[in-house]
XYZ file of C-alpha atoms in Angstrom:
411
model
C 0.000 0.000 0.000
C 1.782 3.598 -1.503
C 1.837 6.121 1.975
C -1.102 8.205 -0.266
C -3.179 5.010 0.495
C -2.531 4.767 3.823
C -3.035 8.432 3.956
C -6.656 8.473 2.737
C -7.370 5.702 4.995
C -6.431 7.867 7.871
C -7.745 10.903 6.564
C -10.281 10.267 4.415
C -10.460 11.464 0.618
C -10.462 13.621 -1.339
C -7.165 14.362 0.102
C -3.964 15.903 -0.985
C -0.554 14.911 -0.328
C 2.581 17.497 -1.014
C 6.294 15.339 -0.641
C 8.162 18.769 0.538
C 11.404 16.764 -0.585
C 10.211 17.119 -4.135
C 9.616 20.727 -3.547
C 13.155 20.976 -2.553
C 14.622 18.945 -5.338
C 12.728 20.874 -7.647
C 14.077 24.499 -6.427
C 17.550 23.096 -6.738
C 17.113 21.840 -10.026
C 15.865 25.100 -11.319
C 18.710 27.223 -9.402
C 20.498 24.546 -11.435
C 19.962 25.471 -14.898
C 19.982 29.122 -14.279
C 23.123 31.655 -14.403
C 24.149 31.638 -10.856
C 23.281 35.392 -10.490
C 19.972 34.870 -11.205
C 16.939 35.031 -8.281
C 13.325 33.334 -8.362
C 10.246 33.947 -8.100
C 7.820 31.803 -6.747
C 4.399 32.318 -8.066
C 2.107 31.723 -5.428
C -0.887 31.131 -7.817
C 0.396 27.608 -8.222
C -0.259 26.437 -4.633
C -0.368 29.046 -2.108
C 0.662 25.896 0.999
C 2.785 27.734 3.398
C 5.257 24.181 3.846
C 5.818 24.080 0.139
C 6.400 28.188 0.191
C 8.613 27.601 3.041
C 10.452 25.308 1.848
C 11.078 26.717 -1.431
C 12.079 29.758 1.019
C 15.123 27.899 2.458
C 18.796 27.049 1.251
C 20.243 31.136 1.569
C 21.380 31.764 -1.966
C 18.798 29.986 -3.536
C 15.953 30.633 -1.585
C 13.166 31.765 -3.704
C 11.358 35.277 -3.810
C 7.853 35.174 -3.492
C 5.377 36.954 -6.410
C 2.055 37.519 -5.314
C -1.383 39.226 -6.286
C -3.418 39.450 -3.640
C -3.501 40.229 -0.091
C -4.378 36.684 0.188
C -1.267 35.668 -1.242
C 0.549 38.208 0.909
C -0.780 36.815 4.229
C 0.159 33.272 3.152
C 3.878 35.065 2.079
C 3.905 36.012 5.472
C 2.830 32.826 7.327
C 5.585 30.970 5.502
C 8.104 33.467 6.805
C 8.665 35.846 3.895
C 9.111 39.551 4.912
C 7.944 42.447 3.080
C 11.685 43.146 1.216
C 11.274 39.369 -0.029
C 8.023 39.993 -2.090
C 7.257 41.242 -5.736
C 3.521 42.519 -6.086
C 1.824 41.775 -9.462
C -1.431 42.129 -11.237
C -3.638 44.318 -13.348
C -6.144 45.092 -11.001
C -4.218 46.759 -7.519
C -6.571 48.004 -5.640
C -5.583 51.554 -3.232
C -7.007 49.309 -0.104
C -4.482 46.382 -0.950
C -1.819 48.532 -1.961
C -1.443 50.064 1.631
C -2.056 46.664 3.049
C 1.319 45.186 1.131
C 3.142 48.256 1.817
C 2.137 48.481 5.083
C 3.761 44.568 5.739
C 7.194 46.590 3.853
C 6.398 45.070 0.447
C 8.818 47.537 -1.916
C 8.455 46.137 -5.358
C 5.668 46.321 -7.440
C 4.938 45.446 -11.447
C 3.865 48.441 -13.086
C 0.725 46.996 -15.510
C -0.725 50.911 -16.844
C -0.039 54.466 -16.148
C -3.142 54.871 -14.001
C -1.797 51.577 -11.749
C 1.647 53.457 -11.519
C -0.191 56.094 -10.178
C -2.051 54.837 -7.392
C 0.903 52.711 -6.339
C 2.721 56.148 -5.874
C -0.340 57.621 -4.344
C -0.297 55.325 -2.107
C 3.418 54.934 -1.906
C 3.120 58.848 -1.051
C 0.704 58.380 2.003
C 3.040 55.899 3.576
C 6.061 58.397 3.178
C 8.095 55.855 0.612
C 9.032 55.426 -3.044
C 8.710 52.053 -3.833
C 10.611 50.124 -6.767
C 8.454 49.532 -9.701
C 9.136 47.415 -12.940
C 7.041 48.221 -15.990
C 5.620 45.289 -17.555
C 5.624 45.878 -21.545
C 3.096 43.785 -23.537
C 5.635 43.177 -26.477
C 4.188 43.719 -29.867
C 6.380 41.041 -30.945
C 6.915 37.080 -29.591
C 9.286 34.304 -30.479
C 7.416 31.010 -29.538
C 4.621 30.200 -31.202
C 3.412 27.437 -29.263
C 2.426 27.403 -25.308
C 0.171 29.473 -23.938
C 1.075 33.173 -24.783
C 0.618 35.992 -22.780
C 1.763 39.033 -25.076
C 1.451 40.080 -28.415
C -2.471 41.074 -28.328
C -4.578 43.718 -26.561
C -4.752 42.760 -22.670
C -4.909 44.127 -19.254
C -1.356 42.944 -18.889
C 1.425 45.220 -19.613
C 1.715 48.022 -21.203
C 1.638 48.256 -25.056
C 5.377 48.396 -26.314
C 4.457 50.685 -29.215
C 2.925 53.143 -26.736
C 5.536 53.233 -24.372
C 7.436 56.171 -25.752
C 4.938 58.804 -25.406
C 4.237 57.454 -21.934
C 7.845 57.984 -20.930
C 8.094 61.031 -19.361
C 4.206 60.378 -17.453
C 5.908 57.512 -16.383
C 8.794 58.585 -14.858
C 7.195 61.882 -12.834
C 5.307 59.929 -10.531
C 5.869 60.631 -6.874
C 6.596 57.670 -4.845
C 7.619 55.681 -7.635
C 10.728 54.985 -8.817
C 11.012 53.580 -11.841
C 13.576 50.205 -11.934
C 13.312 47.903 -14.450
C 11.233 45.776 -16.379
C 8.571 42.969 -16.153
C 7.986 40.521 -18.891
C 5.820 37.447 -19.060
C 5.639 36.086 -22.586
C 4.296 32.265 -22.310
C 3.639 29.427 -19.868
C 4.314 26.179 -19.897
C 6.610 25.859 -23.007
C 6.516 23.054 -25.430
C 10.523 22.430 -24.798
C 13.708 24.049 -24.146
C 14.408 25.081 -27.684
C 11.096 27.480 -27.532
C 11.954 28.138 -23.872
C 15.128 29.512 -24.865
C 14.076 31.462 -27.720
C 11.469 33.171 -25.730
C 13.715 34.521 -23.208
C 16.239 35.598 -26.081
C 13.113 37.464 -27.575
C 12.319 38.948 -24.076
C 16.242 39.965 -22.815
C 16.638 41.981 -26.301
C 12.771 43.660 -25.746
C 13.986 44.465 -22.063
C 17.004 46.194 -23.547
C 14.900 47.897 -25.922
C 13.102 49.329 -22.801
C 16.020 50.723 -20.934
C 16.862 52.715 -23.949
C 13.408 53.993 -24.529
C 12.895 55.071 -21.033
C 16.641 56.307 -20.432
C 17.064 54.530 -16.946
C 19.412 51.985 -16.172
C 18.043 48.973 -14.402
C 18.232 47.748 -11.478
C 15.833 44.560 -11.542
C 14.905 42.699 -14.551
C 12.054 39.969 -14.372
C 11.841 38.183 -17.564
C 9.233 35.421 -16.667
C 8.629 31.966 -16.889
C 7.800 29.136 -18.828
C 9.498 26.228 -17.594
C 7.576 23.137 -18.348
C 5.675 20.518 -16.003
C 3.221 17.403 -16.991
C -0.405 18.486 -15.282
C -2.286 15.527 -13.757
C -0.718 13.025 -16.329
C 2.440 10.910 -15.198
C 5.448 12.078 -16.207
C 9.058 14.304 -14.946
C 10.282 17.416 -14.967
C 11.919 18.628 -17.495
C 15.665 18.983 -17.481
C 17.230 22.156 -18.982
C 20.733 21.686 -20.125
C 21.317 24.368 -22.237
C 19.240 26.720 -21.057
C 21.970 28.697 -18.257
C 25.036 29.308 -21.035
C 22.017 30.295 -23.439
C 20.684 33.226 -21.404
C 24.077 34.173 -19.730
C 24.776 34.943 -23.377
C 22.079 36.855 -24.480
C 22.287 38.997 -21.043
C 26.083 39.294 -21.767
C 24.716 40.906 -25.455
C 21.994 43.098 -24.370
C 23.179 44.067 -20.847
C 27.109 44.132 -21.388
C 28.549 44.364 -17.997
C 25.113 43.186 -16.414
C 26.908 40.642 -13.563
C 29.131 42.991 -12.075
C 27.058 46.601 -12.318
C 24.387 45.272 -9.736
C 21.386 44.364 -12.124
C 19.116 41.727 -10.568
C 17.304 39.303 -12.799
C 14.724 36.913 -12.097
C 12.742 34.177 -13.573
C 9.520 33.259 -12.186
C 8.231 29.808 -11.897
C 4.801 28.323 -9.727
C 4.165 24.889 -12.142
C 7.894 23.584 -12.441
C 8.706 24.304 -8.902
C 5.412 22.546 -7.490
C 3.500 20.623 -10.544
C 5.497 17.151 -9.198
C 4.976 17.231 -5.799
C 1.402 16.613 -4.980
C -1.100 13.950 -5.501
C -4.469 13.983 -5.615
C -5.997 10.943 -4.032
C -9.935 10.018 -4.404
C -12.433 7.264 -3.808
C -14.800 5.743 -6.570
C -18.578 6.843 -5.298
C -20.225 4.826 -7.887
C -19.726 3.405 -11.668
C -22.994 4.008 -13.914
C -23.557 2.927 -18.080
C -25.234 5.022 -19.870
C -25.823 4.571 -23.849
C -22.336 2.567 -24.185
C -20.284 4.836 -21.964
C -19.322 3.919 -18.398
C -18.888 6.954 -15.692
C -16.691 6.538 -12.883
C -17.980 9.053 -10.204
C -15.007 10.137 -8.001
C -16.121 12.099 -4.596
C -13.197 14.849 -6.437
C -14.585 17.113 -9.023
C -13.747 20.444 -10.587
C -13.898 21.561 -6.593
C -11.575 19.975 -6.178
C -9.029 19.780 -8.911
C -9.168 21.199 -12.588
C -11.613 24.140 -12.052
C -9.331 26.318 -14.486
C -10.909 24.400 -17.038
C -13.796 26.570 -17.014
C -11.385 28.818 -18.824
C -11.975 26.418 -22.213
C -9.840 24.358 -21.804
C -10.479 20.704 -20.956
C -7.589 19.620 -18.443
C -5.885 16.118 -19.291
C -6.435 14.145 -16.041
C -4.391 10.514 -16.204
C -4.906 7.749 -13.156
C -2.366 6.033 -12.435
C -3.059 2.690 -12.061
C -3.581 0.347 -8.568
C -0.335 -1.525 -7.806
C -2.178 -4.784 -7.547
C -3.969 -4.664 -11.135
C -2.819 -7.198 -13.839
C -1.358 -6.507 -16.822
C -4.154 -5.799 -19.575
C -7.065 -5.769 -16.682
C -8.115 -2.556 -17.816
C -11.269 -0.401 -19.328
C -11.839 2.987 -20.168
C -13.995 5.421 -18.757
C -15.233 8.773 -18.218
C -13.718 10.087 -15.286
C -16.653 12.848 -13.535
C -16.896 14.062 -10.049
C -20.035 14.510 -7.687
C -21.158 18.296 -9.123
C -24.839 18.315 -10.314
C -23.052 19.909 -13.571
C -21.610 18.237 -17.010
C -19.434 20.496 -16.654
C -17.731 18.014 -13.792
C -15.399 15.776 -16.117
C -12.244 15.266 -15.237
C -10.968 13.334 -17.851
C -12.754 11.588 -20.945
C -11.942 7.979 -21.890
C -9.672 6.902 -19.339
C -7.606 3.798 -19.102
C -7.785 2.535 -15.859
C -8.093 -0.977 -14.119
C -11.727 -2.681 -13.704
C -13.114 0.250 -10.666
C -15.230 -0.897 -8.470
C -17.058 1.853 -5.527
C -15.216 2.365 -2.577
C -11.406 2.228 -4.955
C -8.582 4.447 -4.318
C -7.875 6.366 -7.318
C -4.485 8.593 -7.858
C -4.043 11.724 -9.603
C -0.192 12.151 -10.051
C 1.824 15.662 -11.073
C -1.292 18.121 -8.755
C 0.901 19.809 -6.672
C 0.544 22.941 -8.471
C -3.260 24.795 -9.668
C -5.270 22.381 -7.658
C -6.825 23.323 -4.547
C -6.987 27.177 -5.050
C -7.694 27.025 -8.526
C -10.842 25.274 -8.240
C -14.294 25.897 -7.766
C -13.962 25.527 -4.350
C -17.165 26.659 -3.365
C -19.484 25.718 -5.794
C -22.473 23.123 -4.014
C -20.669 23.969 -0.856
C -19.047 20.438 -0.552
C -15.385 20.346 1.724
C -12.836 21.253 0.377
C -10.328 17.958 0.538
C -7.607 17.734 3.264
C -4.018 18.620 2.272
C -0.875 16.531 4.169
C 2.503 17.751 3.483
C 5.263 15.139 4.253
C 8.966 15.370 4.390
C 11.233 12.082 4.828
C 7.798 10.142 4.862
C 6.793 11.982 8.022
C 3.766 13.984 8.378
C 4.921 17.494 8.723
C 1.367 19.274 8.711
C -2.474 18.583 8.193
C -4.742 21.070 7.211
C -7.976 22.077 5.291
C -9.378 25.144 4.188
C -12.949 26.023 5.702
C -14.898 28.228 3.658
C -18.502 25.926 4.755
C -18.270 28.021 8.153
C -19.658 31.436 6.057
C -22.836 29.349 6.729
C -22.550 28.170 10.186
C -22.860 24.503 11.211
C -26.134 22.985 9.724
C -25.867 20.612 12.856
């Protein structure tokens, strides 16, 4: 019996497990393929767990930074030990009210989406008697990849337009409160493979040296994203990046001659890679229907649970992996729903899996990262599942978020 097993038989399912050793393996591999200089950002949309951000907090050097959007994500920064000079503030939508609140906990660095957010972050900035670092993130007209999921190139809230940056220039740097000190870039996610990874970032260094000329400051932080690869709910590894740290050492060299020994920070940013590997989803079989040919295994995990991004259009690939004790070839495929009264709850369509039968442990490997928090958590009001985190296979924490008590207790 696999310790998830014995987990859910202690705990109960739908339950989460986080290995915080795979966390930490992770961070090191990452640090790994990077130009020693470089910092990270961990994205706390990816699982928000203060273990996993802890962890990814330790080892000195290589510690990750944390980037957050939310005062949410701030007070779950702070519970895993972050301080205020640690943290990088994102998003398009920055409200005055959670503005004071991050400055207020010493949060200093903020991406810079519009001229009306830079703005009220100096406002702001202003009322707390500080000028705050803020990196302009520039929606490049431009991209490399052509794959992945892009996030530049067409109108969006994020960033502002690289054609209409010069004529914002000197708005931009008259703020008060602001000081203007690099740039923030964010091209793609998850990218097909290195080859695309690397071009990206070769596209985004040489845009982010474009900037510094157009704005006529010389950097001091330079945040040129993510992209780094990680198998969602299907088995599989992370990647390995071999190329990838002479690659953007010499395209920094290039575009930012001098850039390792004047002071210029540069960061990548990472929530998938970092945590995608580390987590499991286990759940139970509720019951096995037919209907017109098809068979539906009903797990007691749905898009509450796991997968609720795909109400964004896109149907997430969900994989089982498959019970220790099966035989070879004693398999069927089936639709893989959870208990929602929506069709909207599929978690995976025609799935191989062996013969289920109710009250069966199922896995869900590679859900360490957009799982809990990324679902529709509180749709039909059901529990949300219980997350373990273990280190060394010991428990190191049990926990579960409790957002049935806006109700009271219908007991």
């Amino acid at each position: 019996m696999s310790m998830a097993t014995e987990l859910a038989a202690t705990y109960g399912t739908p339950l989460y497990v986080y290995d915080l050793d795979r966390v930490a393996a992770a961070r090191r591999d990452l640090f790994d393929a990077l130009p020693e200089e470089f910092g990270v950002f961990y994205a706390f949309k990816a699982n928000p767990h203060p273990e996993i951000a802890r962890t990814l907090r330790e080892d000195g050097s290589r510690a990750c930074r944390a980037e957050i959007s939310s005062t949410g994500e701030l007070a779950a920064a702070l519970a895993a030990g972050y301080s205020g000079a640690e943290i990088f503030y994102t998003g398009p939508g920055k409200t005055a009210a959670e503005l004071a609140t991050a400055m207020g906990h010493g949060v200093r660095m903020f991406s810079v989406e519009s001229l009306s957010d830079l703005r009220r972050i100096g406002s702001v900035a202003t009322g707390h008697g500080v000028v705050v670092d803020c990196l302009l993130r520039i929606n490049s007209a431009s991209a490399s990849a052509s794959t992945s999921i892009r996030m530049t190139g067409t109108s969006s809230q994020f960033g502002i337009d690289s054609e209409s940056l010069a004529d914002l220039v000197p708005q931009l740097k008259s703020v008060p409160g602001t000081r203007i000190s690099g740039a923030h870039l964010f091209p793609l996610s998850n990218a097909k493979d290195e080859e695309s990874l690397i071009s990206e970032f070769q596209h985004t260094i040489e845009v982010a040296a474009w900037v510094q000329k157009e704005i006529g400051v010389e950097f001091r932080h330079l945040d040129i994203g993510g992209g780094f690869a990680m198998p969602y709910a299907v088995p599989g590894e992370r990647p390995v990046y071999r190329k990838l740290r002479t690659e953007l050492g010499g395209a920094l060299d290039v575009a930012f001659p001098g850039w390792r020994a004047n002071g210029l920070q540069v960061f990548c940013e990472s929530g998938r890679y970092l945590t995608g590997g580390c987590g499991e989803l286990v759940c139970s079989v509720v019951n096995i229907k037919e209907s017109r040919g098809r068979k539906f295994v009903i797990l007691d995990a749905g898009i509450n649970t796991f997968g609720g991004m795909s109400g964004l259009g896109r149907l997430l690939p969900v994989a089982v992996q498959p019970q220790a004790d099966a035989e070879p070839g004693d398999t069927e495929v089936a639709n893989l729903v959870g208990p929602l009264c929506t069709p909207g709850d599929l978690l995976g369509r025609d799935v191989s899996l062996p013969s289920p039968a109710s009250g069966d442990v199922i896995t869900i490997p590679n859900a360490g990262a957009y799982g809990v928090t990324a679902s529709l958590l509180m749709f039909l009001g059901r529990p949300a599942p219980t997350e373990v985190t273990v280190r060394g296979g010991q428990i190191v924490s049990v926990s579960r978020l409790e957002h049935n008590r806006v109700y009271g207790d219908p007991r």
